[in-house]
mmCIF file of C-alpha atoms and ligand atoms in Angstrom:
data_model
loop_
_atom_site.group_PDB
_atom_site.id
_atom_site.type_symbol
_atom_site.label_atom_id
_atom_site.label_comp_id
_atom_site.label_asym_id
_atom_site.label_seq_id
_atom_site.Cartn_x
_atom_site.Cartn_y
_atom_site.Cartn_z
ATOM 1 C CA UNK A 1 109.416 90.054 116.805
ATOM 2 C CA UNK A 2 105.933 88.502 116.770
ATOM 3 C CA UNK A 3 103.468 87.718 114.023
ATOM 4 C CA UNK A 4 100.526 90.123 114.275
ATOM 5 C CA UNK A 5 98.410 89.377 111.186
ATOM 6 C CA UNK A 6 98.171 87.025 108.239
ATOM 7 C CA UNK A 7 96.491 88.090 105.027
ATOM 8 C CA UNK A 8 95.892 85.746 102.117
ATOM 9 C CA UNK A 9 94.722 86.752 98.677
ATOM 10 C CA UNK A 10 93.532 84.299 96.040
ATOM 11 C CA UNK A 11 94.758 85.624 92.708
ATOM 12 C CA UNK A 12 93.740 84.287 89.320
ATOM 13 C CA UNK A 13 95.875 85.624 86.494
ATOM 14 C CA UNK A 14 94.490 84.861 83.038
ATOM 15 C CA UNK A 15 96.884 83.211 80.593
ATOM 16 C CA UNK A 16 97.113 85.049 77.297
ATOM 17 C CA UNK A 17 97.328 81.929 75.126
ATOM 18 C CA UNK A 18 96.342 78.310 75.142
ATOM 19 C CA UNK A 19 98.239 76.052 77.552
ATOM 20 C CA UNK A 20 97.681 72.304 77.584
ATOM 21 C CA UNK A 21 99.938 70.656 80.156
ATOM 22 C CA UNK A 22 100.830 67.060 79.378
ATOM 23 C CA UNK A 23 99.925 65.870 82.872
ATOM 24 C CA UNK A 24 96.274 66.920 82.537
ATOM 25 C CA UNK A 25 95.374 65.453 79.189
ATOM 26 C CA UNK A 26 92.534 67.106 77.305
ATOM 27 C CA UNK A 27 92.432 70.212 79.462
ATOM 28 C CA UNK A 28 93.348 73.763 78.544
ATOM 29 C CA UNK A 29 94.602 75.683 81.584
ATOM 30 C CA UNK A 30 93.052 79.155 81.294
ATOM 31 C CA UNK A 31 94.699 80.845 84.271
ATOM 32 C CA UNK A 32 97.466 80.798 86.849
ATOM 33 C CA UNK A 33 95.905 80.511 90.301
ATOM 34 C CA UNK A 34 97.898 81.206 93.457
ATOM 35 C CA UNK A 35 97.433 82.345 97.027
ATOM 36 C CA UNK A 36 99.594 85.296 98.005
ATOM 37 C CA UNK A 37 100.495 85.163 101.709
ATOM 38 C CA UNK A 38 101.485 88.261 103.684
ATOM 39 C CA UNK A 39 102.629 87.780 107.268
ATOM 40 C CA UNK A 40 102.761 91.021 109.227
ATOM 41 C CA UNK A 41 104.937 91.515 112.283
ATOM 42 C CA UNK A 42 105.075 94.019 115.114
ATOM 43 C CA UNK A 43 108.307 95.411 113.610
ATOM 44 C CA UNK A 44 106.496 96.589 110.493
ATOM 45 C CA UNK A 45 108.310 93.988 108.387
ATOM 46 C CA UNK A 46 106.091 91.770 106.218
ATOM 47 C CA UNK A 47 106.992 88.223 105.177
ATOM 48 C CA UNK A 48 105.774 87.125 101.749
ATOM 49 C CA UNK A 49 104.968 83.653 100.445
ATOM 50 C CA UNK A 50 102.637 81.879 98.045
ATOM 51 C CA UNK A 51 100.708 78.651 97.686
ATOM 52 C CA UNK A 52 100.489 76.776 94.412
ATOM 53 C CA UNK A 53 96.740 76.375 94.923
ATOM 54 C CA UNK A 54 93.522 78.381 95.148
ATOM 55 C CA UNK A 55 90.663 79.112 97.514
ATOM 56 C CA UNK A 56 91.022 75.753 99.267
ATOM 57 C CA UNK A 57 94.523 76.728 100.440
ATOM 58 C CA UNK A 58 93.461 80.216 101.583
ATOM 59 C CA UNK A 59 90.637 78.761 103.690
ATOM 60 C CA UNK A 60 92.933 76.101 105.142
ATOM 61 C CA UNK A 61 95.584 78.674 106.056
ATOM 62 C CA UNK A 62 92.960 80.715 107.887
ATOM 63 C CA UNK A 63 91.578 77.705 109.718
ATOM 64 C CA UNK A 64 94.532 75.442 110.352
ATOM 65 C CA UNK A 65 97.624 77.678 110.421
ATOM 66 C CA UNK A 66 96.887 81.346 111.159
ATOM 67 C CA UNK A 67 95.379 80.794 114.646
ATOM 68 C CA UNK A 68 98.556 78.977 115.724
ATOM 69 C CA UNK A 69 101.025 81.423 114.145
ATOM 70 C CA UNK A 70 99.565 84.666 115.517
ATOM 71 C CA UNK A 71 101.448 86.042 118.489
ATOM 72 C CA UNK A 72 104.383 83.700 117.885
ATOM 73 C CA UNK A 73 108.003 84.584 117.171
ATOM 74 C CA UNK A 74 108.713 83.805 113.487
ATOM 75 C CA UNK A 75 112.226 82.740 114.489
ATOM 76 C CA UNK A 76 110.687 79.660 116.155
ATOM 77 C CA UNK A 77 110.567 77.940 112.789
ATOM 78 C CA UNK A 78 111.000 74.423 114.181
ATOM 79 C CA UNK A 79 108.037 74.876 116.512
ATOM 80 C CA UNK A 80 105.865 76.331 113.789
ATOM 81 C CA UNK A 81 106.838 73.575 111.329
ATOM 82 C CA UNK A 82 104.749 71.151 113.379
ATOM 83 C CA UNK A 83 101.678 73.320 112.694
ATOM 84 C CA UNK A 84 102.211 72.835 108.951
ATOM 85 C CA UNK A 85 102.594 69.087 109.351
ATOM 86 C CA UNK A 86 99.433 68.777 111.440
ATOM 87 C CA UNK A 87 97.528 70.976 108.989
ATOM 88 C CA UNK A 88 98.041 68.407 106.245
ATOM 89 C CA UNK A 89 95.840 65.956 108.136
ATOM 90 C CA UNK A 90 92.965 68.394 107.772
ATOM 91 C CA UNK A 91 93.359 69.999 104.357
ATOM 92 C CA UNK A 92 95.683 70.593 101.399
ATOM 93 C CA UNK A 93 99.464 70.686 102.013
ATOM 94 C CA UNK A 94 100.456 74.045 103.512
ATOM 95 C CA UNK A 95 104.226 73.663 103.598
ATOM 96 C CA UNK A 96 104.318 77.032 101.817
ATOM 97 C CA UNK A 97 103.707 78.598 105.251
ATOM 98 C CA UNK A 98 107.392 78.322 106.111
ATOM 99 C CA UNK A 99 108.340 80.715 103.306
ATOM 100 C CA UNK A 100 106.974 83.958 104.861
ATOM 101 C CA UNK A 101 108.717 83.058 108.143
ATOM 102 C CA UNK A 102 112.114 82.985 106.428
ATOM 103 C CA UNK A 103 111.269 86.045 104.349
ATOM 104 C CA UNK A 104 110.633 87.900 107.618
ATOM 105 C CA UNK A 105 113.820 86.579 109.206
ATOM 106 C CA UNK A 106 115.915 87.490 106.163
ATOM 107 C CA UNK A 107 114.472 90.999 106.160
ATOM 108 C CA UNK A 108 115.106 91.357 109.901
ATOM 109 C CA UNK A 109 118.719 90.242 109.374
ATOM 110 C CA UNK A 110 119.043 92.391 106.204
ATOM 111 C CA UNK A 111 120.370 89.320 104.371
ATOM 112 C CA UNK A 112 119.212 87.133 101.496
ATOM 113 C CA UNK A 113 117.909 83.826 102.874
ATOM 114 C CA UNK A 114 120.417 81.703 100.936
ATOM 115 C CA UNK A 115 123.249 83.570 102.665
ATOM 116 C CA UNK A 116 121.685 82.959 106.069
ATOM 117 C CA UNK A 117 121.745 79.261 105.155
ATOM 118 C CA UNK A 118 125.387 79.124 104.145
ATOM 119 C CA UNK A 119 125.383 80.062 100.433
ATOM 120 C CA UNK A 120 127.135 77.456 98.301
ATOM 121 C CA UNK A 121 126.745 79.640 95.204
ATOM 122 C CA UNK A 122 125.096 82.874 94.113
ATOM 123 C CA UNK A 123 123.623 81.510 90.889
ATOM 124 C CA UNK A 124 122.189 78.125 89.990
ATOM 125 C CA UNK A 125 122.156 76.353 86.586
ATOM 126 C CA UNK A 126 118.629 75.789 85.340
ATOM 127 C CA UNK A 127 116.954 73.351 83.038
ATOM 128 C CA UNK A 128 114.068 74.623 80.955
ATOM 129 C CA UNK A 129 111.004 72.552 81.829
ATOM 130 C CA UNK A 130 108.562 72.416 78.932
ATOM 131 C CA UNK A 131 105.041 71.151 79.570
ATOM 132 C CA UNK A 132 103.119 70.309 76.417
ATOM 133 C CA UNK A 133 103.237 67.337 74.072
ATOM 134 C CA UNK A 134 104.464 68.525 70.665
ATOM 135 C CA UNK A 135 105.380 66.927 67.377
ATOM 136 C CA UNK A 136 109.075 65.984 67.055
ATOM 137 C CA UNK A 137 109.915 68.613 64.415
ATOM 138 C CA UNK A 138 108.116 71.366 66.353
ATOM 139 C CA UNK A 139 109.898 70.441 69.567
ATOM 140 C CA UNK A 140 113.264 70.343 67.813
ATOM 141 C CA UNK A 141 112.573 73.931 66.632
ATOM 142 C CA UNK A 142 111.672 74.927 70.196
ATOM 143 C CA UNK A 143 114.836 73.442 71.659
ATOM 144 C CA UNK A 144 117.008 75.042 68.995
ATOM 145 C CA UNK A 145 115.646 78.452 70.016
ATOM 146 C CA UNK A 146 115.982 77.665 73.712
ATOM 147 C CA UNK A 147 119.637 76.737 73.246
ATOM 148 C CA UNK A 148 120.182 79.990 71.320
ATOM 149 C CA UNK A 149 118.619 81.819 74.292
ATOM 150 C CA UNK A 150 121.178 80.268 76.640
ATOM 151 C CA UNK A 151 119.517 77.179 78.095
ATOM 152 C CA UNK A 152 121.890 74.234 78.514
ATOM 153 C CA UNK A 153 119.290 71.611 79.485
ATOM 154 C CA UNK A 154 115.670 71.005 78.468
ATOM 155 C CA UNK A 155 112.988 68.713 79.886
ATOM 156 C CA UNK A 156 110.492 67.031 77.575
ATOM 157 C CA UNK A 157 107.166 65.326 78.380
ATOM 158 C CA UNK A 158 106.270 61.783 77.409
ATOM 159 C CA UNK A 159 102.482 61.742 77.080
ATOM 160 C CA UNK A 160 101.749 61.189 73.393
ATOM 161 C CA UNK A 161 98.434 59.523 72.518
ATOM 162 C CA UNK A 162 100.436 56.539 71.340
ATOM 163 C CA UNK A 163 103.440 55.937 73.628
ATOM 164 C CA UNK A 164 105.450 54.883 70.552
ATOM 165 C CA UNK A 165 105.382 58.561 69.494
ATOM 166 C CA UNK A 166 107.262 59.764 72.574
ATOM 167 C CA UNK A 167 110.783 58.508 71.804
ATOM 168 C CA UNK A 168 110.962 60.203 68.345
ATOM 169 C CA UNK A 169 110.752 63.595 70.085
ATOM 170 C CA UNK A 170 114.091 62.935 71.795
ATOM 171 C CA UNK A 171 115.499 61.533 68.564
ATOM 172 C CA UNK A 172 114.483 64.712 66.693
ATOM 173 C CA UNK A 173 116.107 66.949 69.295
ATOM 174 C CA UNK A 174 119.302 64.876 69.227
ATOM 175 C CA UNK A 175 119.343 64.862 65.414
ATOM 176 C CA UNK A 176 119.005 68.647 65.321
ATOM 177 C CA UNK A 177 121.311 69.638 68.181
ATOM 178 C CA UNK A 178 123.531 66.680 68.978
ATOM 179 C CA UNK A 179 124.851 66.742 72.542
ATOM 180 C CA UNK A 180 125.022 70.532 72.990
ATOM 181 C CA UNK A 181 121.952 70.362 75.195
ATOM 182 C CA UNK A 182 121.192 67.995 78.064
ATOM 183 C CA UNK A 183 117.862 66.262 77.561
ATOM 184 C CA UNK A 184 115.625 65.257 80.453
ATOM 185 C CA UNK A 185 112.371 63.286 80.196
ATOM 186 C CA UNK A 186 109.420 63.527 82.583
ATOM 187 C CA UNK A 187 106.799 60.776 82.556
ATOM 188 C CA UNK A 188 104.645 62.244 85.378
ATOM 189 C CA UNK A 189 103.695 58.764 86.578
ATOM 190 C CA UNK A 190 104.081 59.428 90.310
ATOM 191 C CA UNK A 191 100.732 61.088 90.790
ATOM 192 C CA UNK A 192 97.806 61.479 88.467
ATOM 193 C CA UNK A 193 95.912 64.734 88.096
ATOM 194 C CA UNK A 194 92.317 63.978 87.179
ATOM 195 C CA UNK A 195 92.301 64.652 83.457
ATOM 196 C CA UNK A 196 89.436 64.887 81.017
ATOM 197 C CA UNK A 197 91.072 62.595 78.548
ATOM 198 C CA UNK A 198 92.536 59.797 80.648
ATOM 199 C CA UNK A 199 96.111 59.284 81.734
ATOM 200 C CA UNK A 200 98.803 57.264 79.977
ATOM 201 C CA UNK A 201 99.747 54.839 82.718
ATOM 202 C CA UNK A 202 103.085 53.034 82.545
ATOM 203 C CA UNK A 203 103.762 49.693 84.133
ATOM 204 C CA UNK A 204 107.180 48.483 85.242
ATOM 205 C CA UNK A 205 107.800 46.818 81.865
ATOM 206 C CA UNK A 206 107.140 50.025 79.927
ATOM 207 C CA UNK A 207 109.306 52.045 82.330
ATOM 208 C CA UNK A 208 112.168 49.586 81.750
ATOM 209 C CA UNK A 209 111.766 49.714 77.952
ATOM 210 C CA UNK A 210 111.687 53.504 77.866
ATOM 211 C CA UNK A 211 114.581 53.708 80.329
ATOM 212 C CA UNK A 212 116.751 51.539 78.068
ATOM 213 C CA UNK A 213 115.874 53.697 75.033
ATOM 214 C CA UNK A 214 116.667 56.934 76.853
ATOM 215 C CA UNK A 215 119.948 55.563 78.159
ATOM 216 C CA UNK A 216 120.910 54.685 74.591
ATOM 217 C CA UNK A 217 120.257 58.311 73.590
ATOM 218 C CA UNK A 218 122.277 59.760 76.453
ATOM 219 C CA UNK A 219 119.335 61.344 78.292
ATOM 220 C CA UNK A 220 120.331 62.878 81.636
ATOM 221 C CA UNK A 221 117.447 61.637 83.753
ATOM 222 C CA UNK A 222 114.027 60.012 83.577
ATOM 223 C CA UNK A 223 111.575 61.617 85.988
ATOM 224 C CA UNK A 224 108.682 59.862 87.737
ATOM 225 C CA UNK A 225 108.618 56.678 85.664
ATOM 226 C CA UNK A 226 106.433 54.854 88.235
ATOM 227 C CA UNK A 227 103.948 55.634 91.040
ATOM 228 C CA UNK A 228 105.528 57.488 93.961
ATOM 229 C CA UNK A 229 105.052 54.604 96.370
ATOM 230 C CA UNK A 230 106.325 51.824 94.082
ATOM 231 C CA UNK A 231 109.609 51.707 95.962
ATOM 232 C CA UNK A 232 110.585 48.229 94.739
ATOM 233 C CA UNK A 233 109.809 49.069 91.119
ATOM 234 C CA UNK A 234 111.819 52.287 91.259
ATOM 235 C CA UNK A 235 114.802 50.600 92.897
ATOM 236 C CA UNK A 236 114.845 47.743 90.377
ATOM 237 C CA UNK A 237 114.576 50.175 87.472
ATOM 238 C CA UNK A 238 117.386 52.331 88.858
ATOM 239 C CA UNK A 239 119.621 49.304 89.396
ATOM 240 C CA UNK A 240 118.990 48.095 85.840
ATOM 241 C CA UNK A 241 120.383 51.307 84.365
ATOM 242 C CA UNK A 242 123.934 52.528 84.016
ATOM 243 C CA UNK A 243 124.111 56.203 82.989
ATOM 244 C CA UNK A 244 120.433 57.240 82.999
ATOM 245 C CA UNK A 245 119.426 58.689 86.368
ATOM 246 C CA UNK A 246 115.991 58.252 87.919
ATOM 247 C CA UNK A 247 114.406 61.333 89.527
ATOM 248 C CA UNK A 248 111.248 62.045 91.493
ATOM 249 C CA UNK A 249 109.669 63.225 94.712
ATOM 250 C CA UNK A 250 107.547 66.238 93.760
ATOM 251 C CA UNK A 251 104.434 64.338 94.884
ATOM 252 C CA UNK A 252 105.939 62.960 98.072
ATOM 253 C CA UNK A 253 105.484 64.784 101.364
ATOM 254 C CA UNK A 254 107.413 65.109 104.593
ATOM 255 C CA UNK A 255 110.991 64.491 105.659
ATOM 256 C CA UNK A 256 110.170 60.917 106.703
ATOM 257 C CA UNK A 257 108.921 60.018 103.222
ATOM 258 C CA UNK A 258 112.041 61.400 101.537
ATOM 259 C CA UNK A 259 114.182 59.440 103.968
ATOM 260 C CA UNK A 260 112.281 56.311 102.927
ATOM 261 C CA UNK A 261 112.908 57.074 99.249
ATOM 262 C CA UNK A 262 116.637 57.390 99.970
ATOM 263 C CA UNK A 263 116.784 54.275 102.160
ATOM 264 C CA UNK A 264 114.925 52.202 99.560
ATOM 265 C CA UNK A 265 117.272 53.368 96.780
ATOM 266 C CA UNK A 266 114.420 54.729 94.637
ATOM 267 C CA UNK A 267 116.048 57.770 93.090
ATOM 268 C CA UNK A 268 119.359 59.294 92.032
ATOM 269 C CA UNK A 269 117.752 62.746 92.277
ATOM 270 C CA UNK A 270 115.137 63.929 94.792
ATOM 271 C CA UNK A 271 112.802 66.718 93.693
ATOM 272 C CA UNK A 272 110.955 68.192 96.670
ATOM 273 C CA UNK A 273 109.174 71.535 96.307
ATOM 274 C CA UNK A 274 108.981 74.243 98.986
ATOM 275 C CA UNK A 275 105.307 74.844 98.197
ATOM 276 C CA UNK A 276 104.182 71.240 98.046
ATOM 277 C CA UNK A 277 106.506 68.751 99.717
ATOM 278 C CA UNK A 278 108.077 70.188 102.854
ATOM 279 C CA UNK A 279 108.912 73.513 104.471
ATOM 280 C CA UNK A 280 111.654 75.327 102.583
ATOM 281 C CA UNK A 281 114.079 74.980 105.527
ATOM 282 C CA UNK A 282 112.889 71.434 106.231
ATOM 283 C CA UNK A 283 114.013 70.706 102.671
ATOM 284 C CA UNK A 284 117.554 71.398 103.869
ATOM 285 C CA UNK A 285 117.141 68.319 106.047
ATOM 286 C CA UNK A 286 115.934 66.366 103.010
ATOM 287 C CA UNK A 287 119.042 67.586 101.182
ATOM 288 C CA UNK A 288 121.239 66.459 104.077
ATOM 289 C CA UNK A 289 119.710 62.958 104.114
ATOM 290 C CA UNK A 290 120.296 62.833 100.355
ATOM 291 C CA UNK A 291 123.858 64.158 100.624
ATOM 292 C CA UNK A 292 124.801 61.423 103.083
ATOM 293 C CA UNK A 293 123.583 58.812 100.576
ATOM 294 C CA UNK A 294 125.246 60.554 97.601
ATOM 295 C CA UNK A 295 121.867 61.433 96.139
ATOM 296 C CA UNK A 296 121.312 64.790 94.433
ATOM 297 C CA UNK A 297 118.513 67.247 95.070
ATOM 298 C CA UNK A 298 116.983 69.244 92.212
ATOM 299 C CA UNK A 299 113.971 71.190 93.516
ATOM 300 C CA UNK A 300 110.720 70.879 91.627
ATOM 301 C CA UNK A 301 109.006 74.174 91.020
ATOM 302 C CA UNK A 302 105.923 75.072 89.078
ATOM 303 C CA UNK A 303 103.111 77.562 89.182
ATOM 304 C CA UNK A 304 104.461 80.968 90.184
ATOM 305 C CA UNK A 305 107.572 83.125 90.493
ATOM 306 C CA UNK A 306 107.343 83.306 94.283
ATOM 307 C CA UNK A 307 107.751 79.535 94.518
ATOM 308 C CA UNK A 308 110.526 79.657 91.930
ATOM 309 C CA UNK A 309 112.476 82.146 94.073
ATOM 310 C CA UNK A 310 111.928 80.232 97.329
ATOM 311 C CA UNK A 311 113.176 77.004 95.756
ATOM 312 C CA UNK A 312 116.094 78.903 94.202
ATOM 313 C CA UNK A 313 117.351 80.021 97.633
ATOM 314 C CA UNK A 314 117.247 76.425 98.851
ATOM 315 C CA UNK A 315 119.063 75.269 95.705
ATOM 316 C CA UNK A 316 121.833 77.841 96.243
ATOM 317 C CA UNK A 317 122.309 76.875 99.874
ATOM 318 C CA UNK A 318 122.933 73.105 99.652
ATOM 319 C CA UNK A 319 126.039 71.409 98.242
ATOM 320 C CA UNK A 320 124.330 68.560 96.380
ATOM 321 C CA UNK A 321 122.070 70.596 94.098
ATOM 322 C CA UNK A 322 123.458 70.765 90.538
ATOM 323 C CA UNK A 323 120.498 72.640 89.016
ATOM 324 C CA UNK A 324 116.913 73.787 89.396
ATOM 325 C CA UNK A 325 113.734 73.463 87.359
ATOM 326 C CA UNK A 326 112.789 76.554 85.336
ATOM 327 C CA UNK A 327 109.220 76.226 83.982
ATOM 328 C CA UNK A 328 108.875 77.822 80.552
ATOM 329 C CA UNK A 329 106.868 76.523 77.606
ATOM 330 C CA UNK A 330 107.655 78.647 74.558
ATOM 331 C CA UNK A 331 104.761 79.783 72.358
ATOM 332 C CA UNK A 332 102.156 78.970 74.986
ATOM 333 C CA UNK A 333 100.219 80.672 77.755
ATOM 334 C CA UNK A 334 102.743 79.454 80.313
ATOM 335 C CA UNK A 335 106.049 81.133 79.573
ATOM 336 C CA UNK A 336 108.508 82.301 82.237
ATOM 337 C CA UNK A 337 106.967 85.788 81.894
ATOM 338 C CA UNK A 338 103.480 84.396 82.563
ATOM 339 C CA UNK A 339 104.781 82.352 85.500
ATOM 340 C CA UNK A 340 106.342 85.451 87.076
ATOM 341 C CA UNK A 341 103.605 87.995 86.320
ATOM 342 C CA UNK A 342 103.084 88.662 90.041
ATOM 343 C CA UNK A 343 106.671 89.966 90.215
ATOM 344 C CA UNK A 344 107.868 93.373 89.072
ATOM 345 C CA UNK A 345 110.132 91.653 86.543
ATOM 346 C CA UNK A 346 110.298 88.006 85.410
ATOM 347 C CA UNK A 347 113.303 85.937 86.432
ATOM 348 C CA UNK A 348 115.711 85.305 83.586
ATOM 349 C CA UNK A 349 118.845 83.296 83.026
ATOM 350 C CA UNK A 350 122.314 84.705 82.444
ATOM 351 C CA UNK A 351 124.613 83.954 79.497
ATOM 352 C CA UNK A 352 125.734 80.688 81.126
ATOM 353 C CA UNK A 353 122.211 79.332 81.559
ATOM 354 C CA UNK A 354 122.170 80.100 85.295
ATOM 355 C CA UNK A 355 119.631 81.894 87.455
ATOM 356 C CA UNK A 356 121.280 84.542 89.683
ATOM 357 C CA UNK A 357 120.089 84.967 93.277
ATOM 358 C CA UNK A 358 118.638 88.415 94.022
ATOM 359 C CA UNK A 359 120.843 90.458 96.322
ATOM 360 C CA UNK A 360 117.914 91.579 98.471
ATOM 361 C CA UNK A 361 116.900 90.817 102.078
ATOM 362 C CA UNK A 362 114.685 87.761 102.528
ATOM 363 C CA UNK A 363 113.801 85.910 99.338
ATOM 364 C CA UNK A 364 113.861 89.111 97.265
ATOM 365 C CA UNK A 365 110.203 89.079 96.220
ATOM 366 C CA UNK A 366 109.309 92.321 94.450
ATOM 367 C CA UNK A 367 105.562 92.243 93.848
ATOM 368 C CA UNK A 368 103.585 93.859 91.059
ATOM 369 C CA UNK A 369 100.911 95.122 93.441
ATOM 370 C CA UNK A 370 98.769 96.704 90.781
ATOM 371 C CA UNK A 371 98.521 93.498 88.786
ATOM 372 C CA UNK A 372 97.926 91.389 91.893
ATOM 373 C CA UNK A 373 95.128 93.689 93.045
ATOM 374 C CA UNK A 374 93.512 93.586 89.636
ATOM 375 C CA UNK A 375 93.237 89.805 89.598
ATOM 376 C CA UNK A 376 92.497 89.153 93.285
ATOM 377 C CA UNK A 377 89.279 87.201 93.750
ATOM 378 C CA UNK A 378 89.191 86.655 97.522
ATOM 379 C CA UNK A 379 90.952 88.220 100.497
ATOM 380 C CA UNK A 380 91.132 86.756 104.005
ATOM 381 C CA UNK A 381 92.732 88.351 107.020
ATOM 382 C CA UNK A 382 93.309 87.217 110.576
ATOM 383 C CA UNK A 383 94.992 89.435 113.138
ATOM 384 C CA UNK A 384 95.750 89.420 116.822
ATOM 385 C CA UNK A 385 93.075 92.056 117.362
ATOM 386 C CA UNK A 386 90.430 89.963 115.564
ATOM 387 C CA UNK A 387 91.598 86.415 115.965
ATOM 388 C CA UNK A 388 88.523 84.956 114.301
ATOM 389 C CA UNK A 389 89.089 84.085 110.672
ATOM 390 C CA UNK A 390 87.188 86.355 108.381
ATOM 391 C CA UNK A 391 86.600 86.765 104.710
ATOM 392 C CA UNK A 392 87.335 90.395 103.935
ATOM 393 C CA UNK A 393 86.105 90.378 100.362
ATOM 394 C CA UNK A 394 85.204 88.099 97.509
ATOM 395 C CA UNK A 395 84.544 88.991 93.932
ATOM 396 C CA UNK A 396 84.386 87.210 90.648
ATOM 397 C CA UNK A 397 87.621 86.817 88.697
ATOM 398 C CA UNK A 398 88.478 89.674 86.367
ATOM 399 C CA UNK A 399 89.420 88.542 82.899
HETATM 400 MG MG1 LIG B 1 107.954 66.528 87.179
#
């Protein structure tokens, strides 16, 4: 089998309601932007993937990846992984380009990818990752409904205007629901998205104070309490705590960086993402480094259902992954249904709060072609017969 063409489509799905993620203060996110990747082969099979990015990723794929993938055997994943790593020197991270390779290989083998990789389980517990800052009573209502819907764990954001207002949100959830739900807190301090309204930056002292408070309330983990390269600060914080775990890694890149995080004792839980941090199979190596150090891996995922499914296969195929992130902010523009609107049907949890793996070849992506076509803004295609990159079409977003 060889790769004969790569087509990328920039798709901008409008969000039906307001969505104000905590990590980009003061900004309403009006749409879900992704790049759909289709990798054609001489067998007729097509590998699917997606980037959690827009036009910049599509252009970079055409320039820095497609010329080196065309004509190659998609089974040579370890050779092609070096193309992705080199591409990051020149443009945005393109680790997502390993996903269509494995989708092709799974389809060729007529097996789901997680089974090719040694399936530890065929469903994975999720935690519901909320995204907005909400008043304590409102968030307690949200969590009560989420628990009724089957979620066993919920992640909250700490980004209130006054940091003193963050802790009462956890207190309100505990007061309403006791310990029936695991509570996770994300501080999003590892990397800062340029916001319109400034960022609430924590220092080591604040991270230690909040950590002690959360430990007292039995919170499961504190995510990204400090910048992603503050290895000493993270290690000291982790060592100062007893039951509260420290998690992070979604903004770190490359196997070598995750090894450093493990060696420096920064985290109890690593959170790489198959669209942002490393190739989806390379993340198995991250998981192995973590396993040897008795560190857990809980993949980060955000942005779109294709990424959710790719990370889910990784989660099901490694022994040290207790759960996976499931982005869903109730009563907002970014629900699970909005996240998965490029799929024929949104992913949903079972009665035990777990996400089942699809029993389909490859990653099991079933695309809503009509919807994707409607909201496509740009299409690029490179093929063996026309190896020059070319923009096939561009049009303004349809709202
Ligand atoms: Mg996070």
